[in-house]
Amino acid sequence: MPSPIIIAIDGHSACGKSTLARDLASRLGIHYLDSGALYRAVCLYCLDLGIHPEDRHAVIHNLDGLEIQISLGDYLKVMNNGQEVTERIRLPEVTRWVSEISVVPEVRRKVNEILRRIGKQQSLVMDGRDIGTVVFPDASVKFFLTADKMVRAQRRQNELQSMGREISLEKVLENLEHRDTIDSTREDSPLRCAEDAVLIDNTLLDRSEQLELAMSYIRLISS
Ligand code: CDP
């Protein structure tokens, strides 16, 4: 059996990574795995236990009590200790605190074990912050996505609105900036562009242009 192909997509918050990842996965006939969902699952677990996300000692102390299961399919199903949390991991409270949880090396180790186990078994498009740099440094193709901050905030606000959540542009922008700062400055696996990643700024690209551009790089790299 040929070894699985991993396509890594890293980049800033709300820059369209999951859209591109989903589109590429569907075009290539492989699964998409959103690594951020696992960090969100850990964050939700801590919040449910009443642990303050900045209380690193308590986060680490309780980590062994969490078993995360995911199933890849038409959508990513996430279970915390047997309970489905697919929707709850998108709650604003989780979005507010997930980056604080993600700085903890023990959390990262737990998530990475799951990601690598799945990536060994099957080809995947995986998005996150450290997929091409740390989780799969040998990924077949690596993209680093970015876009203008205001454009990202506007897109995320539209996305939330379509889910029935009204939130001001200022608040969305504040959250993106907050997470980008923590994600880029943490000690363990900071967000950065891998040396061998293809940089795509999609500020002026629509969904299909972004997909076609990424596909042309994939064809080029694999030829
Ligand atoms: O909202 P968005 O889709 O941009 O973020 P996400 O992919 O759901 O990731 C949520 C948070 O998880 C990020 O802000 C990071 O703090 C963390 N994360 C990480 O540290 N490493 C990853 N590989 C993926 C996510």
PDB file of N, CA, C and O in Angstrom, residues 102-165:
ATOM      1  N   SER A 102      -4.055  26.061  24.090  1.00  0.00           N
ATOM      2  CA  SER A 102      -3.141  25.508  23.072  1.00  0.00           C
ATOM      3  C   SER A 102      -1.666  25.806  23.335  1.00  0.00           C
ATOM      4  O   SER A 102      -0.805  25.266  22.651  1.00  0.00           O
ATOM      5  N   VAL A 103      -1.386  26.681  24.274  1.00  0.00           N
ATOM      6  CA  VAL A 103       0.030  26.955  24.565  1.00  0.00           C
ATOM      7  C   VAL A 103       0.634  25.852  25.438  1.00  0.00           C
ATOM      8  O   VAL A 103       1.854  25.759  25.542  1.00  0.00           O
ATOM      9  N   VAL A 104      -0.206  25.033  26.041  1.00  0.00           N
ATOM     10  CA  VAL A 104       0.291  24.050  27.011  1.00  0.00           C
ATOM     11  C   VAL A 104       0.910  22.840  26.276  1.00  0.00           C
ATOM     12  O   VAL A 104       0.215  22.133  25.540  1.00  0.00           O
ATOM     13  N   PRO A 105       2.226  22.609  26.449  1.00  0.00           N
ATOM     14  CA  PRO A 105       2.885  21.535  25.695  1.00  0.00           C
ATOM     15  C   PRO A 105       2.228  20.168  25.880  1.00  0.00           C
ATOM     16  O   PRO A 105       2.130  19.393  24.928  1.00  0.00           O
ATOM     17  N   GLU A 106       1.742  19.879  27.093  1.00  0.00           N
ATOM     18  CA  GLU A 106       1.102  18.579  27.331  1.00  0.00           C
ATOM     19  C   GLU A 106      -0.173  18.440  26.493  1.00  0.00           C
ATOM     20  O   GLU A 106      -0.507  17.338  26.049  1.00  0.00           O
ATOM     21  N   VAL A 107      -0.870  19.538  26.307  1.00  0.00           N
ATOM     22  CA  VAL A 107      -2.081  19.520  25.460  1.00  0.00           C
ATOM     23  C   VAL A 107      -1.671  19.244  24.018  1.00  0.00           C
ATOM     24  O   VAL A 107      -2.244  18.413  23.324  1.00  0.00           O
ATOM     25  N   ARG A 108      -0.617  19.925  23.593  1.00  0.00           N
ATOM     26  CA  ARG A 108      -0.168  19.761  22.211  1.00  0.00           C
ATOM     27  C   ARG A 108       0.281  18.317  21.957  1.00  0.00           C
ATOM     28  O   ARG A 108       0.018  17.754  20.906  1.00  0.00           O
ATOM     29  N   ARG A 109       0.961  17.732  22.950  1.00  0.00           N
ATOM     30  CA  ARG A 109       1.423  16.354  22.790  1.00  0.00           C
ATOM     31  C   ARG A 109       0.223  15.407  22.630  1.00  0.00           C
ATOM     32  O   ARG A 109       0.215  14.534  21.786  1.00  0.00           O
ATOM     33  N   LYS A 110      -0.800  15.640  23.449  1.00  0.00           N
ATOM     34  CA  LYS A 110      -1.985  14.778  23.392  1.00  0.00           C
ATOM     35  C   LYS A 110      -2.674  14.884  22.017  1.00  0.00           C
ATOM     36  O   LYS A 110      -3.019  13.884  21.400  1.00  0.00           O
ATOM     37  N   VAL A 111      -2.838  16.122  21.557  1.00  0.00           N
ATOM     38  CA  VAL A 111      -3.500  16.327  20.260  1.00  0.00           C
ATOM     39  C   VAL A 111      -2.644  15.745  19.135  1.00  0.00           C
ATOM     40  O   VAL A 111      -3.141  15.043  18.244  1.00  0.00           O
ATOM     41  N   ASN A 112      -1.347  15.995  19.191  1.00  0.00           N
ATOM     42  CA  ASN A 112      -0.468  15.525  18.111  1.00  0.00           C
ATOM     43  C   ASN A 112      -0.453  14.005  17.983  1.00  0.00           C
ATOM     44  O   ASN A 112      -0.354  13.475  16.876  1.00  0.00           O
ATOM     45  N   GLU A 113      -0.544  13.324  19.106  1.00  0.00           N
ATOM     46  CA  GLU A 113      -0.585  11.855  19.057  1.00  0.00           C
ATOM     47  C   GLU A 113      -1.774  11.374  18.227  1.00  0.00           C
ATOM     48  O   GLU A 113      -1.655  10.472  17.404  1.00  0.00           O
ATOM     49  N   ILE A 114      -2.912  12.021  18.459  1.00  0.00           N
ATOM     50  CA  ILE A 114      -4.127  11.639  17.721  1.00  0.00           C
ATOM     51  C   ILE A 114      -3.951  11.959  16.232  1.00  0.00           C
ATOM     52  O   ILE A 114      -4.228  11.134  15.357  1.00  0.00           O
ATOM     53  N   LEU A 115      -3.443  13.168  15.954  1.00  0.00           N
ATOM     54  CA  LEU A 115      -3.294  13.587  14.551  1.00  0.00           C
ATOM     55  C   LEU A 115      -2.343  12.660  13.800  1.00  0.00           C
ATOM     56  O   LEU A 115      -2.616  12.243  12.667  1.00  0.00           O
ATOM     57  N   ARG A 116      -1.216  12.324  14.452  1.00  0.00           N
ATOM     58  CA  ARG A 116      -0.216  11.488  13.758  1.00  0.00           C
ATOM     59  C   ARG A 116      -0.729  10.072  13.563  1.00  0.00           C
ATOM     60  O   ARG A 116      -0.453   9.443  12.544  1.00  0.00           O
ATOM     61  N   ARG A 117      -1.476   9.581  14.554  1.00  0.00           N
ATOM     62  CA  ARG A 117      -2.021   8.218  14.423  1.00  0.00           C
ATOM     63  C   ARG A 117      -2.944   8.143  13.196  1.00  0.00           C
ATOM     64  O   ARG A 117      -2.829   7.237  12.373  1.00  0.00           O
ATOM     65  N   ILE A 118      -3.806   9.140  13.065  1.00  0.00           N
ATOM     66  CA  ILE A 118      -4.747   9.117  11.931  1.00  0.00           C
ATOM     67  C   ILE A 118      -4.001   9.348  10.614  1.00  0.00           C
ATOM     68  O   ILE A 118      -4.271   8.704   9.602  1.00  0.00           O
ATOM     69  N   GLY A 119      -3.021  10.252  10.650  1.00  0.00           N
ATOM     70  CA  GLY A 119      -2.264  10.564   9.437  1.00  0.00           C
ATOM     71  C   GLY A 119      -1.407   9.409   8.933  1.00  0.00           C
ATOM     72  O   GLY A 119      -1.014   9.383   7.769  1.00  0.00           O
ATOM     73  N   LYS A 120      -1.102   8.468   9.837  1.00  0.00           N
ATOM     74  CA  LYS A 120      -0.332   7.297   9.411  1.00  0.00           C
ATOM     75  C   LYS A 120      -1.215   6.315   8.662  1.00  0.00           C
ATOM     76  O   LYS A 120      -0.746   5.509   7.865  1.00  0.00           O
ATOM     77  N   GLN A 121      -2.528   6.369   8.985  1.00  0.00           N
ATOM     78  CA  GLN A 121      -3.439   5.364   8.433  1.00  0.00           C
ATOM     79  C   GLN A 121      -4.039   5.755   7.088  1.00  0.00           C
ATOM     80  O   GLN A 121      -4.464   4.905   6.329  1.00  0.00           O
ATOM     81  N   GLN A 122      -4.144   7.056   6.845  1.00  0.00           N
ATOM     82  CA  GLN A 122      -4.834   7.459   5.612  1.00  0.00           C
ATOM     83  C   GLN A 122      -4.381   8.829   5.116  1.00  0.00           C
ATOM     84  O   GLN A 122      -3.871   9.627   5.905  1.00  0.00           O
ATOM     85  N   SER A 123      -4.596   9.067   3.828  1.00  0.00           N
ATOM     86  CA  SER A 123      -4.255  10.369   3.251  1.00  0.00           C
ATOM     87  C   SER A 123      -5.227  11.423   3.776  1.00  0.00           C
ATOM     88  O   SER A 123      -6.417  11.149   3.956  1.00  0.00           O
ATOM     89  N   LEU A 124      -4.703  12.618   4.007  1.00  0.00           N
ATOM     90  CA  LEU A 124      -5.521  13.666   4.626  1.00  0.00           C
ATOM     91  C   LEU A 124      -5.127  15.052   4.134  1.00  0.00           C
ATOM     92  O   LEU A 124      -3.949  15.280   3.823  1.00  0.00           O
ATOM     93  N   VAL A 125      -6.093  15.949   4.154  1.00  0.00           N
ATOM     94  CA  VAL A 125      -5.765  17.372   4.137  1.00  0.00           C
ATOM     95  C   VAL A 125      -5.977  17.820   5.577  1.00  0.00           C
ATOM     96  O   VAL A 125      -7.047  17.591   6.143  1.00  0.00           O
ATOM     97  N   MET A 126      -4.950  18.385   6.184  1.00  0.00           N
ATOM     98  CA  MET A 126      -5.071  18.783   7.586  1.00  0.00           C
ATOM     99  C   MET A 126      -4.741  20.257   7.734  1.00  0.00           C
ATOM    100  O   MET A 126      -3.749  20.722   7.187  1.00  0.00           O
ATOM    101  N   ASP A 127      -5.577  20.985   8.458  1.00  0.00           N
ATOM    102  CA  ASP A 127      -5.257  22.399   8.658  1.00  0.00           C
ATOM    103  C   ASP A 127      -5.017  22.705  10.129  1.00  0.00           C
ATOM    104  O   ASP A 127      -5.436  21.964  11.011  1.00  0.00           O
ATOM    105  N   GLY A 128      -4.258  23.782  10.376  1.00  0.00           N
ATOM    106  CA  GLY A 128      -3.938  24.152  11.752  1.00  0.00           C
ATOM    107  C   GLY A 128      -2.938  25.280  11.799  1.00  0.00           C
ATOM    108  O   GLY A 128      -2.986  26.204  10.973  1.00  0.00           O
ATOM    109  N   ARG A 129      -2.050  25.198  12.792  1.00  0.00           N
ATOM    110  CA  ARG A 129      -1.051  26.248  12.972  1.00  0.00           C
ATOM    111  C   ARG A 129       0.375  25.704  12.847  1.00  0.00           C
ATOM    112  O   ARG A 129       1.305  26.462  12.593  1.00  0.00           O
ATOM    113  N   ASP A 130       0.524  24.400  13.073  1.00  0.00           N
ATOM    114  CA  ASP A 130       1.871  23.810  13.127  1.00  0.00           C
ATOM    115  C   ASP A 130       1.928  22.485  12.379  1.00  0.00           C
ATOM    116  O   ASP A 130       2.757  21.636  12.689  1.00  0.00           O
ATOM    117  N   ILE A 131       1.048  22.292  11.420  1.00  0.00           N
ATOM    118  CA  ILE A 131       0.984  20.986  10.749  1.00  0.00           C
ATOM    119  C   ILE A 131       2.226  20.776   9.877  1.00  0.00           C
ATOM    120  O   ILE A 131       2.871  19.733   9.953  1.00  0.00           O
ATOM    121  N   GLY A 132       2.574  21.782   9.096  1.00  0.00           N
ATOM    122  CA  GLY A 132       3.746  21.632   8.218  1.00  0.00           C
ATOM    123  C   GLY A 132       5.073  21.809   8.946  1.00  0.00           C
ATOM    124  O   GLY A 132       6.111  21.358   8.464  1.00  0.00           O
ATOM    125  N   THR A 133       5.060  22.465  10.100  1.00  0.00           N
ATOM    126  CA  THR A 133       6.315  22.709  10.821  1.00  0.00           C
ATOM    127  C   THR A 133       6.618  21.622  11.849  1.00  0.00           C
ATOM    128  O   THR A 133       7.765  21.235  12.018  1.00  0.00           O
ATOM    129  N   VAL A 134       5.588  21.126  12.539  1.00  0.00           N
ATOM    130  CA  VAL A 134       5.820  20.221  13.676  1.00  0.00           C
ATOM    131  C   VAL A 134       5.122  18.862  13.541  1.00  0.00           C
ATOM    132  O   VAL A 134       5.739  17.820  13.752  1.00  0.00           O
ATOM    133  N   VAL A 135       3.868  18.876  13.206  1.00  0.00           N
ATOM    134  CA  VAL A 135       3.101  17.617  13.249  1.00  0.00           C
ATOM    135  C   VAL A 135       3.502  16.704  12.088  1.00  0.00           C
ATOM    136  O   VAL A 135       3.804  15.527  12.292  1.00  0.00           O
ATOM    137  N   PHE A 136       3.523  17.259  10.884  1.00  0.00           N
ATOM    138  CA  PHE A 136       3.944  16.479   9.710  1.00  0.00           C
ATOM    139  C   PHE A 136       4.991  17.271   8.917  1.00  0.00           C
ATOM    140  O   PHE A 136       4.694  17.787   7.840  1.00  0.00           O
ATOM    141  N   PRO A 137       6.228  17.353   9.453  1.00  0.00           N
ATOM    142  CA  PRO A 137       7.246  18.131   8.729  1.00  0.00           C
ATOM    143  C   PRO A 137       7.572  17.546   7.358  1.00  0.00           C
ATOM    144  O   PRO A 137       8.120  18.246   6.512  1.00  0.00           O
ATOM    145  N   ASP A 138       7.206  16.252   7.149  1.00  0.00           N
ATOM    146  CA  ASP A 138       7.458  15.643   5.836  1.00  0.00           C
ATOM    147  C   ASP A 138       6.217  15.622   4.945  1.00  0.00           C
ATOM    148  O   ASP A 138       6.151  14.829   3.994  1.00  0.00           O
ATOM    149  N   ALA A 139       5.253  16.461   5.259  1.00  0.00           N
ATOM    150  CA  ALA A 139       4.015  16.483   4.458  1.00  0.00           C
ATOM    151  C   ALA A 139       4.344  16.647   2.971  1.00  0.00           C
ATOM    152  O   ALA A 139       5.315  17.331   2.617  1.00  0.00           O
ATOM    153  N   SER A 140       3.522  16.022   2.132  1.00  0.00           N
ATOM    154  CA  SER A 140       3.784  16.044   0.689  1.00  0.00           C
ATOM    155  C   SER A 140       3.737  17.465   0.134  1.00  0.00           C
ATOM    156  O   SER A 140       4.559  17.860  -0.699  1.00  0.00           O
ATOM    157  N   VAL A 141       2.743  18.223   0.572  1.00  0.00           N
ATOM    158  CA  VAL A 141       2.591  19.610   0.116  1.00  0.00           C
ATOM    159  C   VAL A 141       2.206  20.444   1.328  1.00  0.00           C
ATOM    160  O   VAL A 141       1.397  20.019   2.150  1.00  0.00           O
ATOM    161  N   LYS A 142       2.809  21.640   1.430  1.00  0.00           N
ATOM    162  CA  LYS A 142       2.493  22.528   2.553  1.00  0.00           C
ATOM    163  C   LYS A 142       2.046  23.892   2.028  1.00  0.00           C
ATOM    164  O   LYS A 142       2.721  24.465   1.173  1.00  0.00           O
ATOM    165  N   PHE A 143       0.950  24.372   2.590  1.00  0.00           N
ATOM    166  CA  PHE A 143       0.507  25.729   2.259  1.00  0.00           C
ATOM    167  C   PHE A 143       0.501  26.561   3.529  1.00  0.00           C
ATOM    168  O   PHE A 143       0.219  26.047   4.616  1.00  0.00           O
ATOM    169  N   PHE A 144       0.827  27.842   3.376  1.00  0.00           N
ATOM    170  CA  PHE A 144       0.647  28.790   4.472  1.00  0.00           C
ATOM    171  C   PHE A 144      -0.282  29.873   3.956  1.00  0.00           C
ATOM    172  O   PHE A 144       0.017  30.564   2.984  1.00  0.00           O
ATOM    173  N   LEU A 145      -1.443  29.955   4.606  1.00  0.00           N
ATOM    174  CA  LEU A 145      -2.482  30.861   4.132  1.00  0.00           C
ATOM    175  C   LEU A 145      -2.545  32.123   4.973  1.00  0.00           C
ATOM    176  O   LEU A 145      -2.452  32.050   6.208  1.00  0.00           O
ATOM    177  N   THR A 146      -2.752  33.229   4.317  1.00  0.00           N
ATOM    178  CA  THR A 146      -2.992  34.452   5.072  1.00  0.00           C
ATOM    179  C   THR A 146      -3.923  35.351   4.266  1.00  0.00           C
ATOM    180  O   THR A 146      -4.228  35.068   3.100  1.00  0.00           O
ATOM    181  N   ALA A 147      -4.412  36.407   4.915  1.00  0.00           N
ATOM    182  CA  ALA A 147      -5.255  37.388   4.236  1.00  0.00           C
ATOM    183  C   ALA A 147      -5.279  38.634   5.101  1.00  0.00           C
ATOM    184  O   ALA A 147      -4.961  38.575   6.300  1.00  0.00           O
ATOM    185  N   ASP A 148      -5.674  39.726   4.496  1.00  0.00           N
ATOM    186  CA  ASP A 148      -5.791  40.977   5.224  1.00  0.00           C
ATOM    187  C   ASP A 148      -6.706  40.790   6.446  1.00  0.00           C
ATOM    188  O   ASP A 148      -7.728  40.110   6.367  1.00  0.00           O
ATOM    189  N   LYS A 149      -6.311  41.425   7.548  1.00  0.00           N
ATOM    190  CA  LYS A 149      -7.024  41.229   8.812  1.00  0.00           C
ATOM    191  C   LYS A 149      -8.509  41.618   8.753  1.00  0.00           C
ATOM    192  O   LYS A 149      -9.382  40.904   9.253  1.00  0.00           O
ATOM    193  N   MET A 150      -8.796  42.760   8.116  1.00  0.00           N
ATOM    194  CA  MET A 150     -10.187  43.210   8.048  1.00  0.00           C
ATOM    195  C   MET A 150     -11.024  42.263   7.194  1.00  0.00           C
ATOM    196  O   MET A 150     -12.188  42.005   7.478  1.00  0.00           O
ATOM    197  N   VAL A 151     -10.389  41.753   6.138  1.00  0.00           N
ATOM    198  CA  VAL A 151     -11.100  40.816   5.263  1.00  0.00           C
ATOM    199  C   VAL A 151     -11.397  39.524   6.034  1.00  0.00           C
ATOM    200  O   VAL A 151     -12.495  38.965   5.965  1.00  0.00           O
ATOM    201  N   ARG A 152     -10.435  39.087   6.821  1.00  0.00           N
ATOM    202  CA  ARG A 152     -10.641  37.870   7.622  1.00  0.00           C
ATOM    203  C   ARG A 152     -11.769  38.076   8.633  1.00  0.00           C
ATOM    204  O   ARG A 152     -12.631  37.214   8.806  1.00  0.00           O
ATOM    205  N   ALA A 153     -11.756  39.254   9.276  1.00  0.00           N
ATOM    206  CA  ALA A 153     -12.790  39.530  10.288  1.00  0.00           C
ATOM    207  C   ALA A 153     -14.174  39.566   9.641  1.00  0.00           C
ATOM    208  O   ALA A 153     -15.144  39.012  10.173  1.00  0.00           O
ATOM    209  N   GLN A 154     -14.237  40.188   8.461  1.00  0.00           N
ATOM    210  CA  GLN A 154     -15.515  40.284   7.753  1.00  0.00           C
ATOM    211  C   GLN A 154     -16.035  38.891   7.371  1.00  0.00           C
ATOM    212  O   GLN A 154     -17.204  38.567   7.570  1.00  0.00           O
ATOM    213  N   ARG A 155     -15.119  38.060   6.872  1.00  0.00           N
ATOM    214  CA  ARG A 155     -15.520  36.700   6.473  1.00  0.00           C
ATOM    215  C   ARG A 155     -16.024  35.914   7.684  1.00  0.00           C
ATOM    216  O   ARG A 155     -17.019  35.203   7.610  1.00  0.00           O
ATOM    217  N   ARG A 156     -15.287  36.029   8.809  1.00  0.00           N
ATOM    218  CA  ARG A 156     -15.698  35.283  10.000  1.00  0.00           C
ATOM    219  C   ARG A 156     -17.037  35.807  10.526  1.00  0.00           C
ATOM    220  O   ARG A 156     -17.896  35.030  10.942  1.00  0.00           O
ATOM    221  N   GLN A 157     -17.254  37.125  10.439  1.00  0.00           N
ATOM    222  CA  GLN A 157     -18.534  37.679  10.892  1.00  0.00           C
ATOM    223  C   GLN A 157     -19.674  37.133  10.015  1.00  0.00           C
ATOM    224  O   GLN A 157     -20.725  36.740  10.529  1.00  0.00           O
ATOM    225  N   ASN A 158     -19.440  37.090   8.708  1.00  0.00           N
ATOM    226  CA  ASN A 158     -20.467  36.542   7.801  1.00  0.00           C
ATOM    227  C   ASN A 158     -20.772  35.093   8.134  1.00  0.00           C
ATOM    228  O   ASN A 158     -21.931  34.671   8.148  1.00  0.00           O
ATOM    229  N   GLU A 159     -19.708  34.339   8.409  1.00  0.00           N
ATOM    230  CA  GLU A 159     -19.871  32.920   8.724  1.00  0.00           C
ATOM    231  C   GLU A 159     -20.714  32.757   9.993  1.00  0.00           C
ATOM    232  O   GLU A 159     -21.640  31.939  10.045  1.00  0.00           O
ATOM    233  N   LEU A 160     -20.398  33.578  11.009  1.00  0.00           N
ATOM    234  CA  LEU A 160     -21.143  33.486  12.274  1.00  0.00           C
ATOM    235  C   LEU A 160     -22.587  33.913  12.074  1.00  0.00           C
ATOM    236  O   LEU A 160     -23.511  33.305  12.623  1.00  0.00           O
ATOM    237  N   GLN A 161     -22.788  34.967  11.246  1.00  0.00           N
ATOM    238  CA  GLN A 161     -24.145  35.433  10.966  1.00  0.00           C
ATOM    239  C   GLN A 161     -24.968  34.337  10.307  1.00  0.00           C
ATOM    240  O   GLN A 161     -26.123  34.126  10.637  1.00  0.00           O
ATOM    241  N   SER A 162     -24.317  33.596   9.394  1.00  0.00           N
ATOM    242  CA  SER A 162     -25.054  32.530   8.699  1.00  0.00           C
ATOM    243  C   SER A 162     -25.415  31.402   9.665  1.00  0.00           C
ATOM    244  O   SER A 162     -26.303  30.597   9.396  1.00  0.00           O
ATOM    245  N   MET A 163     -24.734  31.365  10.825  1.00  0.00           N
ATOM    246  CA  MET A 163     -25.094  30.370  11.842  1.00  0.00           C
ATOM    247  C   MET A 163     -26.038  30.982  12.885  1.00  0.00           C
ATOM    248  O   MET A 163     -26.293  30.407  13.937  1.00  0.00           O
ATOM    249  N   GLY A 164     -26.527  32.200  12.591  1.00  0.00           N
ATOM    250  CA  GLY A 164     -27.480  32.856  13.481  1.00  0.00           C
ATOM    251  C   GLY A 164     -26.834  33.583  14.651  1.00  0.00           C
ATOM    252  O   GLY A 164     -27.511  33.938  15.610  1.00  0.00           O
ATOM    253  N   ARG A 165     -25.532  33.816  14.588  1.00  0.00           N
ATOM    254  CA  ARG A 165     -24.857  34.505  15.695  1.00  0.00           C
ATOM    255  C   ARG A 165     -24.475  35.922  15.299  1.00  0.00           C
ATOM    256  O   ARG A 165     -23.694  36.131  14.386  1.00  0.00           O
TER     257      ARG A 165
END
